């Protein structure tokens, strides 16, 4: 499409952590505003204050219900002039334990929803770019760093669902970009899940936090993913299939904690070292007598580092974890809003 033509973007999962990042990048872009881009957010929860956001339309859609989703998609493609240029699916059941506890629901959202969107795009002969998200947890953690082309070997149900999604979408709808992302961090709205905000609250109460020294990821700030997808449209136009989109550093959970403690000035005595291998053995043993413990509680991969060199060549811009955390603090901390609007 022409660089000057207004874009029509559809976003599933706008109330989630990653969806929040997309909305923020969209709203803060002067070029998007001048061009007249429109963003339609589809999610089960419609924040009351969100209706005041400029050029953002919020639609209530039950993403767990195929009929509700199909009704929304049909309206999206009803008129030629209103068809979306891009559909971004940031909706997911992203916690491994939630997948174990609600396997049918998580299967619907993690596998069924992406396939339904892809099938609809294919059936209407659309030229829309479909952007879907996967996870580093499609891997077992014993062969890092993982390339874009690495073969998945997931340990838990969440990883298995995402792996199934990865292999099924492109055959259905070739114009699909599947961004495989790592552990996400960053600022978010009031209603979104944010692990570091929880730690901030615990430190405020004087709680001791143990973080693993032997669990490695390549964390990336949510805003960087949104900037990459929304700002690098031309370089991503012909890119399909799986693409790793991760941060530049391989860090242990404990190393991440050290940076956060340093920047936010938390009491150093509240950060302690944990051992993943030992902890997983303990939990697995307890699972024999405790039915509330699910497989994902003791099936955590050790090293899920991703190689994102291709994404960097395509325009992904990232900074060190500590630099990102410092900027987050300077801009208001882990919970932020726009003009009083908190999603």
Coordinates of C-alpha atoms in Angstrom, one line a residue:
X1 CA 0.0 0.0 0.0
X2 CA 1.1 3.6 -0.5
X3 CA 3.0 5.2 2.4
X4 CA 0.4 8.1 2.4
X5 CA -2.7 6.0 2.4
X6 CA -4.4 5.6 5.8
X7 CA -4.0 2.2 7.3
X8 CA -6.8 0.2 8.8
X9 CA -5.4 -2.1 11.5
X10 CA -7.4 -4.7 13.5
X11 CA -6.0 -5.8 16.9
X12 CA -7.1 -8.8 18.9
X13 CA -6.2 -8.7 22.6
X14 CA -5.9 -5.0 23.1
X15 CA -6.4 -5.3 26.9
X16 CA -3.4 -7.7 27.3
X17 CA 0.2 -6.7 28.0
X18 CA 1.4 -6.8 24.3
X19 CA -1.9 -5.4 23.0
X20 CA -1.4 -2.4 25.3
X21 CA 2.0 -1.8 23.8
X22 CA 0.5 -1.7 20.3
X23 CA -2.1 0.8 21.3
X24 CA 0.4 3.0 23.0
X25 CA 2.8 3.1 20.0
X26 CA -0.2 3.7 17.7
X27 CA -1.4 6.7 19.8
X28 CA 2.0 8.2 20.3
X29 CA 2.9 8.2 16.5
X30 CA 2.4 11.6 14.9
X31 CA 2.9 10.1 11.5
X32 CA 0.1 7.6 12.0
X33 CA -2.2 10.4 13.2
X34 CA -1.4 12.7 10.3
X35 CA -2.0 9.9 7.8
X36 CA -5.3 9.1 9.4
X37 CA -4.6 5.5 10.4
X38 CA -7.4 3.7 12.2
X39 CA -7.1 1.0 14.9
X40 CA -10.0 -1.4 15.8
X41 CA -9.5 -3.3 19.0
X42 CA -11.4 -6.6 19.5
X43 CA -11.4 -8.0 23.1
X44 CA -13.8 -9.4 25.6
X45 CA -13.3 -6.5 28.0
X46 CA -13.9 -3.0 26.7
X47 CA -12.3 -0.5 29.1
X48 CA -14.8 2.3 29.8
X49 CA -12.1 5.0 29.5
X50 CA -10.8 3.6 26.2
X51 CA -13.7 5.1 24.2
X52 CA -12.0 8.5 24.5
X53 CA -8.9 7.4 22.6
X54 CA -8.5 9.1 19.2
X55 CA -8.7 7.0 16.1
X56 CA -9.2 3.9 18.2
X57 CA -12.5 2.0 18.0
X58 CA -13.2 -0.7 20.6
X59 CA -15.5 -3.6 19.8
X60 CA -16.6 -6.3 22.3
X61 CA -15.8 -9.7 20.9
X62 CA -15.7 -13.0 22.9
X63 CA -12.5 -14.4 21.5
X64 CA -13.2 -17.7 23.1
X65 CA -16.4 -18.0 21.1
X66 CA -16.0 -18.9 17.4
X67 CA -19.4 -17.5 16.4
X68 CA -18.6 -14.1 18.1
X69 CA -15.3 -13.9 16.3
X70 CA -16.7 -14.8 13.0
X71 CA -19.4 -12.2 13.2
X72 CA -16.7 -9.6 13.9
X73 CA -14.5 -10.8 11.1
X74 CA -17.4 -10.8 8.6
X75 CA -18.0 -7.1 9.4
X76 CA -14.3 -6.4 8.9
X77 CA -14.4 -7.7 5.3
X78 CA -18.0 -6.7 4.5
X79 CA -17.0 -3.6 2.5
X80 CA -14.0 -3.5 0.2
X81 CA -13.1 0.1 1.3
X82 CA -13.1 -0.9 5.0
X83 CA -11.1 -4.0 4.8
X84 CA -8.1 -4.1 7.1
X85 CA -4.6 -3.8 5.8
X86 CA -3.2 -5.6 8.8
X87 CA -4.7 -8.0 11.5
X88 CA -2.6 -8.3 14.6
X89 CA -3.5 -11.2 17.0
X90 CA -2.0 -10.4 20.4
X91 CA -4.6 -12.5 22.3
X92 CA -3.4 -15.6 24.1
X93 CA -3.6 -17.7 27.2
X94 CA 0.0 -17.0 27.9
X95 CA 0.5 -18.5 31.4
X96 CA 1.6 -22.2 31.2
X97 CA -0.3 -23.1 34.4
X98 CA -3.5 -21.6 33.0
X99 CA -3.2 -23.8 29.9
X100 CA -2.9 -26.9 32.2
X101 CA -5.9 -25.8 34.3
X102 CA -8.1 -24.8 31.3
X103 CA -6.8 -26.9 28.3
X104 CA -10.0 -26.5 26.2
X105 CA -10.1 -22.7 26.6
X106 CA -6.4 -22.3 26.0
X107 CA -6.6 -24.5 22.9
X108 CA -9.4 -22.4 21.5
X109 CA -7.5 -19.1 22.0
X110 CA -4.0 -20.2 21.4
X111 CA -4.7 -22.5 18.3
X112 CA -8.4 -22.1 17.3
X113 CA -8.5 -18.3 17.2
X114 CA -5.4 -17.9 15.0
X115 CA -6.6 -20.6 12.6
X116 CA -10.0 -19.0 12.4
X117 CA -8.5 -15.6 11.5
X118 CA -6.2 -17.2 8.9
X119 CA -9.0 -19.2 7.4
X120 CA -11.2 -16.1 7.1
X121 CA -8.5 -14.1 5.4
X122 CA -7.9 -16.9 2.9
X123 CA -11.6 -17.4 2.2
X124 CA -12.2 -13.8 1.3
X125 CA -9.1 -13.6 -0.9
X126 CA -7.7 -10.8 1.3
X127 CA -4.3 -9.1 0.9
X128 CA -4.2 -8.3 4.6
X129 CA -1.0 -9.0 6.5
X130 CA -1.7 -11.3 9.4
X131 CA 0.6 -10.9 12.4
X132 CA 0.5 -13.7 15.0
X133 CA 2.6 -14.2 18.1
X134 CA 4.3 -17.4 19.3
X135 CA 6.6 -18.0 22.2
X136 CA 10.2 -19.2 23.0
X137 CA 8.5 -21.9 25.1
X138 CA 8.0 -24.0 21.9
X139 CA 11.5 -25.2 22.8
X140 CA 12.9 -27.5 25.4
X141 CA 15.7 -25.3 26.6
X142 CA 18.6 -27.7 25.8
X143 CA 19.8 -26.3 22.5
X144 CA 19.9 -22.5 22.7
X145 CA 20.4 -20.1 21.1
X146 CA 17.4 -21.0 18.9
X147 CA 17.3 -19.8 15.3
X148 CA 14.1 -18.8 13.3
X149 CA 14.2 -22.3 11.7
X150 CA 14.9 -24.3 14.9
X151 CA 12.5 -27.3 15.3
X152 CA 10.2 -26.9 18.3
X153 CA 10.3 -29.5 21.1
X154 CA 8.1 -28.1 23.8
X155 CA 8.0 -29.3 27.4
X156 CA 4.6 -28.1 28.4
X157 CA 1.1 -27.7 27.0
X158 CA 1.4 -24.0 26.4
X159 CA 4.5 -24.6 24.2
X160 CA 2.7 -27.5 22.4
X161 CA -0.3 -25.3 21.6
X162 CA 1.9 -22.6 20.2
X163 CA 4.0 -25.1 18.3
X164 CA 0.8 -26.4 16.6
X165 CA -0.2 -22.9 15.8
X166 CA 3.2 -22.2 14.2
X167 CA 3.0 -25.1 11.8
X168 CA -0.6 -24.6 10.8
X169 CA -1.1 -21.0 9.9
X170 CA 1.1 -20.4 6.8
X171 CA -0.4 -23.4 4.9
X172 CA -3.9 -21.9 5.6
X173 CA -2.9 -18.3 4.8
X174 CA 0.6 -17.7 3.3
X175 CA 0.7 -13.9 4.1
X176 CA 1.2 -14.6 7.8
X177 CA 4.1 -13.4 9.9
X178 CA 4.5 -15.4 13.1
X179 CA 6.6 -13.5 15.6
X180 CA 8.2 -15.8 18.1
X181 CA 8.8 -13.7 21.2
X182 CA 10.6 -14.3 24.5
X183 CA 9.9 -13.2 28.0
X184 CA 8.3 -9.8 27.7
X185 CA 8.7 -6.9 30.1
X186 CA 7.9 -3.2 30.3
X187 CA 5.3 -0.7 31.3
X188 CA 1.6 -1.5 31.0
X189 CA -1.9 -0.3 31.8
X190 CA -3.7 -0.8 35.1
X191 CA -5.7 -3.8 33.9
X192 CA -2.9 -5.8 32.3
X193 CA -0.7 -8.5 33.7
X194 CA 2.8 -7.2 34.5
X195 CA 5.3 -9.4 36.5
X196 CA 7.7 -6.6 37.4
X197 CA 4.8 -4.5 38.8
X198 CA 4.0 -7.4 41.1
X199 CA 7.6 -7.6 42.2
X200 CA 7.6 -3.8 42.8
X201 CA 4.5 -4.2 45.1
X202 CA 6.1 -7.1 46.9
X203 CA 9.3 -5.1 47.5
X204 CA 7.2 -2.3 48.9
X205 CA 5.9 -4.7 51.5
X206 CA 9.4 -5.9 52.3
X207 CA 9.0 -9.4 50.8
X208 CA 12.1 -11.3 49.8
X209 CA 12.2 -12.3 46.1
X210 CA 14.1 -15.3 44.8
X211 CA 15.1 -15.3 41.1
X212 CA 16.7 -18.2 39.3
X213 CA 20.4 -18.0 38.3
X214 CA 20.1 -21.0 35.9
X215 CA 17.1 -19.9 33.8
X216 CA 18.0 -17.8 30.8
X217 CA 15.9 -15.8 28.4
X218 CA 16.4 -13.0 25.8
X219 CA 13.8 -10.5 27.2
X220 CA 12.4 -7.7 25.2
X221 CA 10.3 -4.7 26.1
X222 CA 6.8 -4.9 24.7
X223 CA 7.0 -1.5 23.1
X224 CA 9.9 -2.6 20.9
X225 CA 7.8 -5.4 19.4
X226 CA 4.9 -3.0 18.6
X227 CA 7.3 -0.4 17.1
X228 CA 8.9 -3.1 14.9
X229 CA 5.5 -4.3 13.5
X230 CA 3.9 -0.9 13.1
X231 CA 6.9 1.0 11.8
X232 CA 8.6 -1.5 9.6
X233 CA 5.7 -2.4 7.4
X234 CA 7.6 -2.1 4.1
X235 CA 10.5 -4.3 5.2
X236 CA 8.1 -6.9 6.6
X237 CA 5.7 -6.9 3.6
X238 CA 7.1 -10.0 2.0
X239 CA 8.3 -11.7 5.2
X240 CA 6.2 -14.7 6.1
X241 CA 6.5 -17.7 8.5
X242 CA 8.3 -17.7 11.8
X243 CA 10.6 -14.8 12.8
X244 CA 12.3 -14.6 16.2
X245 CA 11.7 -11.1 17.8
X246 CA 13.7 -10.9 21.0
X247 CA 16.1 -8.8 23.0
X248 CA 19.8 -8.5 22.5
X249 CA 21.0 -10.1 25.7
X250 CA 20.9 -13.6 27.2
X251 CA 20.1 -13.0 30.8
X252 CA 19.2 -15.1 33.8
X253 CA 16.2 -14.2 35.8
X254 CA 18.6 -13.2 38.6
X255 CA 20.6 -10.9 36.3
X256 CA 17.4 -9.2 35.2
X257 CA 16.5 -8.7 38.9
X258 CA 19.9 -7.1 39.6
X259 CA 19.3 -4.5 37.0
X260 CA 15.8 -3.8 38.2
X261 CA 17.0 -3.5 41.8
X262 CA 19.8 -1.2 40.8
X263 CA 17.5 1.2 38.8
X264 CA 14.6 1.2 41.2
X265 CA 16.7 1.3 44.3
X266 CA 15.1 -1.7 46.0
X267 CA 16.7 -3.0 49.2
X268 CA 19.4 -5.4 48.0
X269 CA 18.6 -7.8 50.9
X270 CA 15.2 -8.5 49.2
X271 CA 16.8 -10.2 46.2
X272 CA 18.1 -13.7 46.6
X273 CA 19.4 -16.4 44.2
X274 CA 17.3 -19.4 43.3
X275 CA 18.2 -22.6 41.5
X276 CA 15.7 -23.8 38.8
X277 CA 16.9 -27.4 38.6
X278 CA 16.6 -27.9 42.4
X279 CA 13.3 -26.1 42.6
X280 CA 11.8 -28.2 39.7
X281 CA 12.9 -31.4 41.5
X282 CA 11.3 -30.3 44.7
X283 CA 8.0 -29.4 43.0
X284 CA 7.9 -32.6 41.0
X285 CA 8.3 -34.6 44.1
X286 CA 5.5 -32.7 45.9
X287 CA 3.2 -33.2 42.9
X288 CA 3.0 -36.9 43.8
X289 CA 0.9 -36.0 46.9
X290 CA -0.5 -32.6 45.8
X291 CA -3.1 -32.7 43.0
X292 CA -3.1 -28.9 42.7
X293 CA 0.4 -29.0 41.2
X294 CA 0.2 -29.2 37.4
X295 CA 2.9 -30.3 35.0
X296 CA 3.9 -26.8 34.0
X297 CA 4.8 -26.1 37.6
X298 CA 7.9 -28.4 37.2
X299 CA 8.4 -28.4 33.4
X300 CA 10.3 -25.1 32.9
X301 CA 13.0 -25.0 30.2
X302 CA 16.4 -23.8 31.3
X303 CA 17.7 -21.8 28.4
X304 CA 15.3 -20.3 25.8
X305 CA 17.6 -17.7 24.3
X306 CA 16.5 -16.7 20.8
X307 CA 18.7 -15.5 17.8
X308 CA 16.9 -12.5 16.4
X309 CA 19.6 -11.4 13.9
X310 CA 17.2 -11.5 11.0
X311 CA 14.6 -9.3 12.7
X312 CA 17.4 -6.8 13.5
X313 CA 18.3 -6.7 9.8
X314 CA 14.6 -6.0 9.1
X315 CA 14.5 -3.1 11.4
X316 CA 14.0 -4.3 15.0
X317 CA 15.5 -1.8 17.4
X318 CA 16.4 -2.8 21.0
X319 CA 18.6 -1.7 23.8
X320 CA 20.1 -3.4 26.8
X321 CA 17.7 -4.6 29.5
X322 CA 19.1 -2.1 32.1
X323 CA 18.7 0.8 29.6
X324 CA 15.1 -0.1 29.0
X325 CA 14.4 -0.4 32.7
X326 CA 15.9 3.0 33.3
X327 CA 13.7 4.6 30.7
X328 CA 10.6 2.9 32.1
X329 CA 11.4 4.3 35.6
X330 CA 12.0 7.8 34.1
X331 CA 8.7 7.7 32.3
X332 CA 6.6 6.8 35.3
X333 CA 7.3 3.2 36.3
X334 CA 5.6 -0.1 35.5
X335 CA 2.0 1.2 35.4
X336 CA 1.4 4.1 32.9
X337 CA -1.4 5.8 31.1
X338 CA -2.1 8.5 28.4
X339 CA -3.8 11.6 29.7
X340 CA -5.4 9.8 32.6
X341 CA -6.6 6.9 30.5
X342 CA -5.5 3.5 32.0
X343 CA -6.5 0.4 30.1

